[in-house]
């Protein structure tokens, strides 16, 4: 059988390795066939161990409540999870707490020097498990037969998911489908007696019974569908009925019934808009198409029925698909000749209304349009990068020109300052002393 529930197998007094149960060998003493993961590729190593050397992991809900309120203290004995390494399965090892600093705990492993102390995060340690060993649990192995009509279901992925769900809910060691169609399919349940009883009731009273009803209903539905198809084929006037939103009836009928008349003449059929409404569709009206052949009725329906299709959009494509003021969506609706197109913000999707061919064309246009989104985004990034480069060059040129202007202004100021001082000195000479010799001459 495939690996089942996780158990902890004692390797030494202070070490419990993680394993999964395949089967049990009932006897005295009771033994378990367990498997240890020895490679990252999910290669398992099988081994038989006594039930007295195995225990269940602590219950997840109980363990979570304890972990939230528990603060390890110095000298507390705890268990730390040693991760998986090739050929050595993951294990819980007893350690002694040395100190606790924030989210980290310093621990010592028995038999190792203090220099080999470990720093562990609090979520990677737990209290020493008090779960009893499985030899005290009263294990049993039960085979549960299934009705023959459920053989195909028991071979399906849905059955495997259901049985695995039952295994988890009932805390079984394992539950698996065995046998074949020729000899009969059955389910093997392994675990404590109370857990096996609970799993048996869940399977027989819930899953098996409901699946049998589903299979019976499916058989009846197929028979009814075959009878309906046969009746339509044997009918002299095949017909089909479908619902159309009342707000689209005008588009279907056309001005003075021109559209209906054209379709009736083209396919040799009769189209009637009935007063009745489809079940659970109060906004629709039933349309009935009848003709001399089933093919003509189907062709007329394709040219008449207004279907609704939802096209999901990624969040980053919504703005691109809609365009400013929904211009892109309106243009696609016009090109594909849709009856209506709108965006549903709750579903993050487009609602397309129209003939099947028009809706298919619109979906193709939307897909093609969205495919160019990344291309345009890359072009805009490149354009922005180029513009930024030009702006950097322009700023550098402006800074260079400003530096030149400042240098020119500085030179002019120095020249003016030197000339002013010379004039003052010359004037002072005139005032304080005799005129220059040249003036006297």
Coordinates of C-alpha atoms in Angstrom, one line a residue:
X1 CA 0.0 0.0 0.0
X2 CA 1.0 3.6 -0.5
X3 CA 2.5 5.5 2.5
X4 CA -0.2 6.6 4.9
X5 CA -0.2 8.6 8.2
X6 CA 2.9 10.0 9.7
X7 CA 4.3 8.4 12.9
X8 CA 7.3 8.8 15.0
X9 CA 9.6 5.8 15.4
X10 CA 12.0 5.5 18.3
X11 CA 15.6 5.2 17.1
X12 CA 17.1 5.8 20.6
X13 CA 16.0 7.1 24.0
X14 CA 16.3 10.7 22.8
X15 CA 15.5 10.4 19.1
X16 CA 12.2 9.7 17.3
X17 CA 12.4 9.6 13.5
X18 CA 9.5 10.6 11.2
X19 CA 8.1 7.7 9.1
X20 CA 4.8 6.8 7.3
X21 CA 2.8 3.7 7.9
X22 CA 2.2 1.3 5.0
X23 CA 0.6 -1.7 6.8
X24 CA 0.5 -3.6 10.1
X25 CA 1.1 -7.2 11.0
X26 CA -1.4 -8.1 13.6
X27 CA 0.0 -10.4 16.3
X28 CA 1.8 -10.5 19.6
X29 CA 3.6 -8.3 19.5
X30 CA 1.9 -6.1 16.9
X31 CA 4.3 -4.8 14.3
X32 CA 4.2 -1.9 11.8
X33 CA 5.5 -1.8 8.3
X34 CA 6.8 1.8 8.1
X35 CA 8.8 3.7 5.5
X36 CA 11.4 6.4 5.9
X37 CA 12.2 9.0 3.3
X38 CA 15.8 8.6 2.3
X39 CA 16.1 10.8 -0.8
X40 CA 14.6 14.1 -2.0
X41 CA 13.0 12.2 -4.9
X42 CA 10.6 10.5 -2.5
X43 CA 12.5 7.2 -2.3
X44 CA 11.3 5.3 0.7
X45 CA 13.1 2.7 2.8
X46 CA 10.7 0.1 4.3
X47 CA 11.3 -1.4 7.8
X48 CA 9.3 -3.4 10.3
X49 CA 9.1 -2.0 13.8
X50 CA 7.3 -3.1 16.9
X51 CA 4.2 -1.0 17.8
X52 CA 5.8 -0.3 21.1
X53 CA 8.5 1.7 19.3
X54 CA 6.1 4.0 17.4
X55 CA 3.8 6.8 18.4
X56 CA 1.5 9.3 16.7
X57 CA 2.5 12.9 16.4
X58 CA 0.8 15.4 18.8
X59 CA -2.6 16.6 17.6
X60 CA -2.1 19.7 15.5
X61 CA -4.8 21.8 17.2
X62 CA -3.7 20.9 20.7
X63 CA -0.1 21.4 19.8
X64 CA -0.8 24.8 18.3
X65 CA -2.6 26.0 21.4
X66 CA 0.3 24.8 23.6
X67 CA 2.9 26.4 21.4
X68 CA 1.2 29.8 21.5
X69 CA 1.2 30.0 25.3
X70 CA 4.4 28.2 26.0
X71 CA 7.7 30.0 26.7
X72 CA 10.7 27.7 27.1
X73 CA 12.8 28.3 30.2
X74 CA 16.4 27.5 31.0
X75 CA 17.1 23.8 31.7
X76 CA 13.8 22.8 30.2
X77 CA 13.9 19.5 28.2
X78 CA 12.4 20.0 24.8
X79 CA 12.4 18.4 21.4
X80 CA 13.9 20.0 18.3
X81 CA 13.2 18.9 14.7
X82 CA 16.3 17.7 12.9
X83 CA 15.7 18.2 9.2
X84 CA 15.9 15.5 6.5
X85 CA 19.3 14.8 4.9
X86 CA 20.0 12.0 2.4
X87 CA 19.8 8.6 4.0
X88 CA 18.8 10.1 7.3
X89 CA 15.1 10.9 7.9
X90 CA 13.9 13.9 9.8
X91 CA 13.8 13.3 13.5
X92 CA 12.7 14.9 16.8
X93 CA 15.7 15.0 19.2
X94 CA 15.5 15.8 23.0
X95 CA 17.6 18.8 24.0
X96 CA 18.1 21.0 27.0
X97 CA 17.3 24.7 26.9
X98 CA 20.2 26.9 27.9
X99 CA 18.7 30.3 27.3
X100 CA 16.0 32.0 25.3
X101 CA 16.6 35.3 23.5
X102 CA 13.6 36.7 21.6
X103 CA 12.5 34.3 18.9
X104 CA 15.7 32.2 19.3
X105 CA 16.4 29.4 21.8
X106 CA 19.9 28.1 22.6
X107 CA 19.9 24.4 23.2
X108 CA 22.4 21.6 24.1
X109 CA 22.2 18.1 22.7
X110 CA 22.9 15.3 25.3
X111 CA 26.3 13.7 24.8
X112 CA 27.7 16.7 22.9
X113 CA 30.1 19.4 24.0
X114 CA 28.7 22.8 24.8
X115 CA 30.7 24.2 21.9
X116 CA 28.2 22.3 19.7
X117 CA 25.1 24.1 21.1
X118 CA 22.5 25.0 18.6
X119 CA 20.5 28.1 18.0
X120 CA 16.9 27.2 17.1
X121 CA 13.8 29.3 16.3
X122 CA 11.0 28.9 18.7
X123 CA 8.6 27.4 16.1
X124 CA 11.1 24.6 15.5
X125 CA 10.9 23.2 19.0
X126 CA 8.1 21.7 21.0
X127 CA 7.5 20.2 24.4
X128 CA 8.5 16.6 24.9
X129 CA 5.7 14.5 23.4
X130 CA 3.5 12.6 25.8
X131 CA 1.7 10.6 23.1
X132 CA 1.5 6.9 24.1
X133 CA 3.1 4.2 22.0
X134 CA 0.9 2.4 19.5
X135 CA 1.0 -0.9 21.3
X136 CA -1.3 0.6 23.9
X137 CA -3.8 1.8 21.3
X138 CA -5.3 -1.6 20.2
X139 CA -4.6 -1.6 16.5
X140 CA -6.7 -3.5 14.0
X141 CA -6.9 -4.1 10.2
X142 CA -10.2 -4.2 8.5
X143 CA -11.2 -4.9 4.9
X144 CA -14.3 -3.0 3.6
X145 CA -16.0 -4.4 0.5
X146 CA -17.7 -2.2 -2.0
X147 CA -20.6 -2.8 -4.3
X148 CA -19.7 -3.9 -7.8
X149 CA -21.1 -0.7 -9.4
X150 CA -18.6 1.4 -7.4
X151 CA -15.5 -0.4 -8.9
X152 CA -15.0 2.3 -11.5
X153 CA -15.3 5.1 -8.9
X154 CA -12.8 3.4 -6.5
X155 CA -10.2 3.5 -9.3
X156 CA -10.7 7.2 -9.8
X157 CA -8.7 10.1 -8.3
X158 CA -11.9 11.3 -6.6
X159 CA -12.1 8.1 -4.6
X160 CA -8.5 8.4 -3.6
X161 CA -9.1 11.9 -2.4
X162 CA -12.2 10.9 -0.4
X163 CA -10.5 7.9 1.2
X164 CA -7.5 10.1 2.2
X165 CA -9.9 12.7 3.7
X166 CA -11.5 9.9 5.7
X167 CA -8.1 8.7 6.9
X168 CA -7.2 12.2 8.1
X169 CA -10.5 12.8 9.8
X170 CA -10.6 9.4 11.5
X171 CA -6.9 9.5 12.4
X172 CA -6.2 6.2 10.7
X173 CA -2.7 4.9 10.2
X174 CA -3.6 4.1 6.6
X175 CA -6.5 3.6 4.2
X176 CA -6.1 2.4 0.7
X177 CA -8.0 0.9 -2.2
X178 CA -7.0 -2.7 -3.0
X179 CA -8.0 -5.4 -5.4
X180 CA -9.0 -5.2 -9.1
X181 CA -12.1 -5.2 -11.2
X182 CA -12.0 -8.9 -11.8
X183 CA -11.7 -10.0 -8.2
X184 CA -13.5 -7.1 -6.7
X185 CA -12.4 -3.8 -5.2
X186 CA -12.2 -3.2 -1.5
X187 CA -10.8 -0.6 1.0
X188 CA -8.3 -1.6 3.7
X189 CA -8.5 0.4 7.0
X190 CA -5.7 0.4 9.5
X191 CA -5.7 2.1 12.9
X192 CA -7.1 2.0 16.4
X193 CA -10.4 0.2 16.8
X194 CA -12.5 3.3 17.4
X195 CA -10.8 5.1 14.5
X196 CA -11.5 2.2 12.1
X197 CA -15.1 2.1 13.2
X198 CA -15.5 5.8 12.5
X199 CA -13.9 5.5 9.1
X200 CA -16.1 2.5 8.2
X201 CA -19.3 4.5 9.0
X202 CA -18.0 7.5 7.0
X203 CA -17.3 5.3 4.0
X204 CA -20.4 3.1 4.0
X205 CA -23.0 5.5 5.3
X206 CA -21.8 8.6 3.4
X207 CA -19.4 8.1 0.5
X208 CA -20.5 4.7 -0.7
X209 CA -24.2 5.4 -0.4
X210 CA -24.0 8.8 -2.1
X211 CA -21.7 7.4 -4.8
X212 CA -24.2 4.6 -5.5
X213 CA -27.0 7.1 -5.8
X214 CA -24.9 9.3 -8.1
X215 CA -24.1 6.3 -10.3
X216 CA -27.8 5.3 -10.4
X217 CA -28.8 8.8 -11.4
X218 CA -26.1 9.0 -14.0
X219 CA -27.4 5.8 -15.6
X220 CA -31.0 7.1 -15.5
X221 CA -29.8 10.4 -17.0
X222 CA -28.0 8.7 -19.9
X223 CA -31.1 6.6 -20.6
X224 CA -33.3 9.7 -20.6
X225 CA -30.9 11.5 -22.9
X226 CA -30.8 8.5 -25.3
X227 CA -34.6 8.5 -25.3
X228 CA -34.8 12.2 -26.0
X229 CA -32.3 11.9 -28.8
X230 CA -34.1 9.0 -30.2
X231 CA -37.5 10.8 -30.0
X232 CA -36.0 13.9 -31.8
X233 CA -34.5 11.7 -34.5
X234 CA -37.8 9.9 -35.0
X235 CA -39.9 13.0 -34.9
X236 CA -41.2 14.3 -38.2
X237 CA -40.5 17.9 -37.2
X238 CA -37.4 18.2 -35.0
X239 CA -37.3 21.3 -32.8
X240 CA -35.2 23.0 -30.2
X241 CA -35.9 25.5 -27.5
X242 CA -33.5 28.0 -25.8
X243 CA -33.7 31.2 -23.8
X244 CA -32.9 34.7 -25.0
X245 CA -32.7 37.8 -22.9
X246 CA -35.7 40.0 -23.5
X247 CA -33.6 43.1 -24.1
X248 CA -32.0 41.3 -27.1
X249 CA -35.2 40.2 -28.7
X250 CA -35.4 43.3 -30.9
X251 CA -32.0 42.5 -32.3
X252 CA -33.1 38.9 -32.9
X253 CA -36.4 39.8 -34.6
X254 CA -35.2 42.8 -36.6
X255 CA -37.2 45.6 -38.0
X256 CA -40.8 44.3 -38.8
X257 CA -39.5 40.8 -38.3
X258 CA -36.9 41.1 -41.1
X259 CA -34.2 39.1 -39.3
X260 CA -36.5 36.2 -38.4
X261 CA -37.9 36.1 -41.9
X262 CA -34.5 35.9 -43.4
X263 CA -33.4 33.0 -41.2
X264 CA -36.6 31.1 -41.8
X265 CA -36.3 31.4 -45.5
X266 CA -32.6 30.6 -45.5
X267 CA -32.8 27.4 -43.5
X268 CA -36.4 26.3 -44.1
X269 CA -37.4 26.5 -40.5
X270 CA -40.1 28.1 -38.3
X271 CA -39.1 30.4 -35.4
X272 CA -41.5 31.3 -32.6
X273 CA -40.9 33.6 -29.7
X274 CA -42.9 32.0 -26.8
X275 CA -44.4 33.6 -23.8
X276 CA -42.9 31.0 -21.5
X277 CA -39.6 31.6 -19.7
X278 CA -36.7 29.2 -18.8
X279 CA -36.5 27.9 -15.3
X280 CA -34.8 30.3 -12.9
X281 CA -34.3 32.9 -15.7
X282 CA -37.1 35.5 -15.3
X283 CA -35.4 37.9 -17.7
X284 CA -35.4 35.5 -20.7
X285 CA -38.0 34.3 -23.2
X286 CA -38.1 30.9 -24.8
X287 CA -37.4 30.7 -28.5
X288 CA -38.5 27.6 -30.4
X289 CA -37.1 26.5 -33.8
X290 CA -38.7 23.7 -35.7
X291 CA -38.0 22.3 -39.2
X292 CA -38.0 19.3 -41.4
X293 CA -34.5 18.2 -40.5
X294 CA -32.4 18.3 -37.4
X295 CA -29.5 19.7 -39.4
X296 CA -31.5 22.7 -40.5
X297 CA -32.7 23.3 -37.0
X298 CA -29.2 23.3 -35.6
X299 CA -27.9 25.6 -38.3
X300 CA -30.8 28.0 -37.7
X301 CA -30.0 27.9 -34.0
X302 CA -26.4 28.9 -34.6
X303 CA -27.6 31.9 -36.6
X304 CA -30.2 32.8 -34.0
X305 CA -29.2 32.0 -30.5
X306 CA -27.5 34.8 -28.6
X307 CA -25.0 33.2 -26.2
X308 CA -23.2 34.7 -23.2
X309 CA -19.5 34.0 -22.7
X310 CA -17.3 35.1 -19.8
X311 CA -13.7 35.9 -20.6
X312 CA -11.5 36.2 -17.5
X313 CA -8.8 38.8 -17.4
X314 CA -5.6 39.1 -15.5
X315 CA -5.6 42.1 -13.2
X316 CA -2.7 43.7 -15.1
X317 CA -4.6 43.3 -18.4
X318 CA -7.9 44.9 -17.4
X319 CA -7.0 48.5 -18.2
X320 CA -5.3 47.5 -21.5
X321 CA -8.3 45.4 -22.6
X322 CA -10.9 48.0 -21.8
X323 CA -9.0 51.1 -22.9
X324 CA -9.9 54.7 -21.9
X325 CA -13.6 55.0 -21.5
X326 CA -13.9 51.3 -22.6
X327 CA -13.0 52.3 -26.1
X328 CA -11.0 49.2 -26.8
X329 CA -13.9 46.9 -25.7
X330 CA -16.4 48.9 -27.8
X331 CA -14.2 48.7 -30.8
X332 CA -13.8 44.9 -30.4
X333 CA -17.6 44.5 -30.0
X334 CA -18.2 46.5 -33.2
X335 CA -15.6 44.5 -35.2
X336 CA -17.0 41.2 -34.0
X337 CA -20.6 42.3 -34.4
X338 CA -21.5 41.5 -30.7
X339 CA -24.9 42.3 -29.3
X340 CA -23.4 43.6 -26.1
X341 CA -20.1 43.6 -24.2
X342 CA -19.4 44.7 -20.7
X343 CA -16.9 44.4 -17.8
X344 CA -17.9 42.6 -14.6
X345 CA -15.7 44.1 -11.8
X346 CA -16.8 41.4 -9.3
X347 CA -15.7 38.5 -11.5
X348 CA -12.8 40.5 -13.1
X349 CA -14.0 39.3 -16.5
X350 CA -15.7 40.4 -19.7
X351 CA -19.3 39.5 -20.5
X352 CA -19.8 38.9 -24.2
X353 CA -23.2 38.6 -25.8
X354 CA -23.8 37.6 -29.4
X355 CA -24.0 34.8 -31.9
X356 CA -21.6 32.0 -31.3
X357 CA -19.4 33.0 -34.3
X358 CA -19.3 36.6 -33.1
X359 CA -18.4 35.6 -29.6
X360 CA -15.6 33.3 -30.9
X361 CA -14.3 36.2 -33.0
X362 CA -14.4 38.6 -30.1
X363 CA -12.5 36.2 -27.9
X364 CA -9.8 35.8 -30.6
X365 CA -9.5 39.6 -30.9
X366 CA -9.3 40.1 -27.1
X367 CA -6.6 37.4 -26.9
X368 CA -4.6 39.0 -29.7
X369 CA -5.0 42.4 -28.2
X370 CA -3.8 41.2 -24.8
X371 CA -0.8 39.5 -26.4
X372 CA 0.5 42.9 -27.5
X373 CA 0.2 44.3 -24.0
X374 CA 3.7 43.3 -23.0
X375 CA 5.1 44.4 -26.3
X376 CA 3.8 47.9 -25.8
X377 CA 4.8 48.0 -22.2
X378 CA 8.4 47.1 -23.2
X379 CA 8.3 49.8 -25.9
X380 CA 7.0 52.4 -23.4
X381 CA 9.8 51.5 -21.0
X382 CA 12.4 51.9 -23.8
X383 CA 10.9 55.2 -24.8
X384 CA 10.9 56.4 -21.2
X385 CA 14.6 55.4 -20.9
X386 CA 15.5 57.3 -24.1
X387 CA 13.6 60.4 -22.9
X388 CA 15.4 60.2 -19.6
X389 CA 18.7 60.0 -21.4
X390 CA 17.9 63.1 -23.4
X391 CA 16.8 65.0 -20.3
X392 CA 20.1 64.1 -18.6
X393 CA 22.1 65.4 -21.6
X394 CA 20.0 68.6 -21.6
X395 CA 20.5 69.1 -17.9
X396 CA 24.3 68.6 -18.3
X397 CA 24.4 71.1 -21.3
X398 CA 22.4 73.7 -19.2
X399 CA 24.8 73.2 -16.3
X400 CA 27.8 73.7 -18.6
X401 CA 26.3 76.9 -20.1
X402 CA 25.6 78.3 -16.6
X403 CA 29.2 77.6 -15.6
X404 CA 30.5 79.5 -18.7
X405 CA 28.2 82.4 -18.0
X406 CA 29.3 82.6 -14.4
X407 CA 32.9 82.6 -15.4
X408 CA 32.3 85.4 -17.9
X409 CA 30.4 87.5 -15.4
X410 CA 33.3 87.0 -12.9
X411 CA 35.9 88.2 -15.4
X412 CA 33.8 91.4 -16.2
X413 CA 33.4 92.1 -12.5
X414 CA 37.2 91.8 -11.9
X415 CA 37.9 94.1 -14.9
X416 CA 35.5 96.8 -13.6
X417 CA 37.0 96.5 -10.1
X418 CA 40.6 97.1 -11.3
X419 CA 39.7 100.1 -13.5
X420 CA 37.8 101.8 -10.7
X421 CA 40.8 101.5 -8.3
X422 CA 43.1 103.1 -11.0
X423 CA 40.8 106.1 -11.5
X424 CA 40.6 106.7 -7.8
X425 CA 44.3 106.6 -7.4
X426 CA 44.8 109.1 -10.3
X427 CA 42.2 111.5 -9.0
X428 CA 43.8 111.4 -5.6
X429 CA 47.1 112.3 -7.2
X430 CA 45.6 115.4 -8.7
X431 CA 44.1 116.5 -5.5
X432 CA 47.0 115.8 -3.1
X433 CA 50.0 116.8 -5.3
X434 CA 51.0 118.8 -8.3
X435 CA 49.7 117.9 -11.7
X436 CA 51.7 115.5 -13.8
X437 CA 54.7 116.8 -15.7
X438 CA 53.0 116.2 -19.1
X439 CA 50.1 118.5 -18.1
X440 CA 52.5 121.3 -17.1
X441 CA 54.3 121.1 -20.4

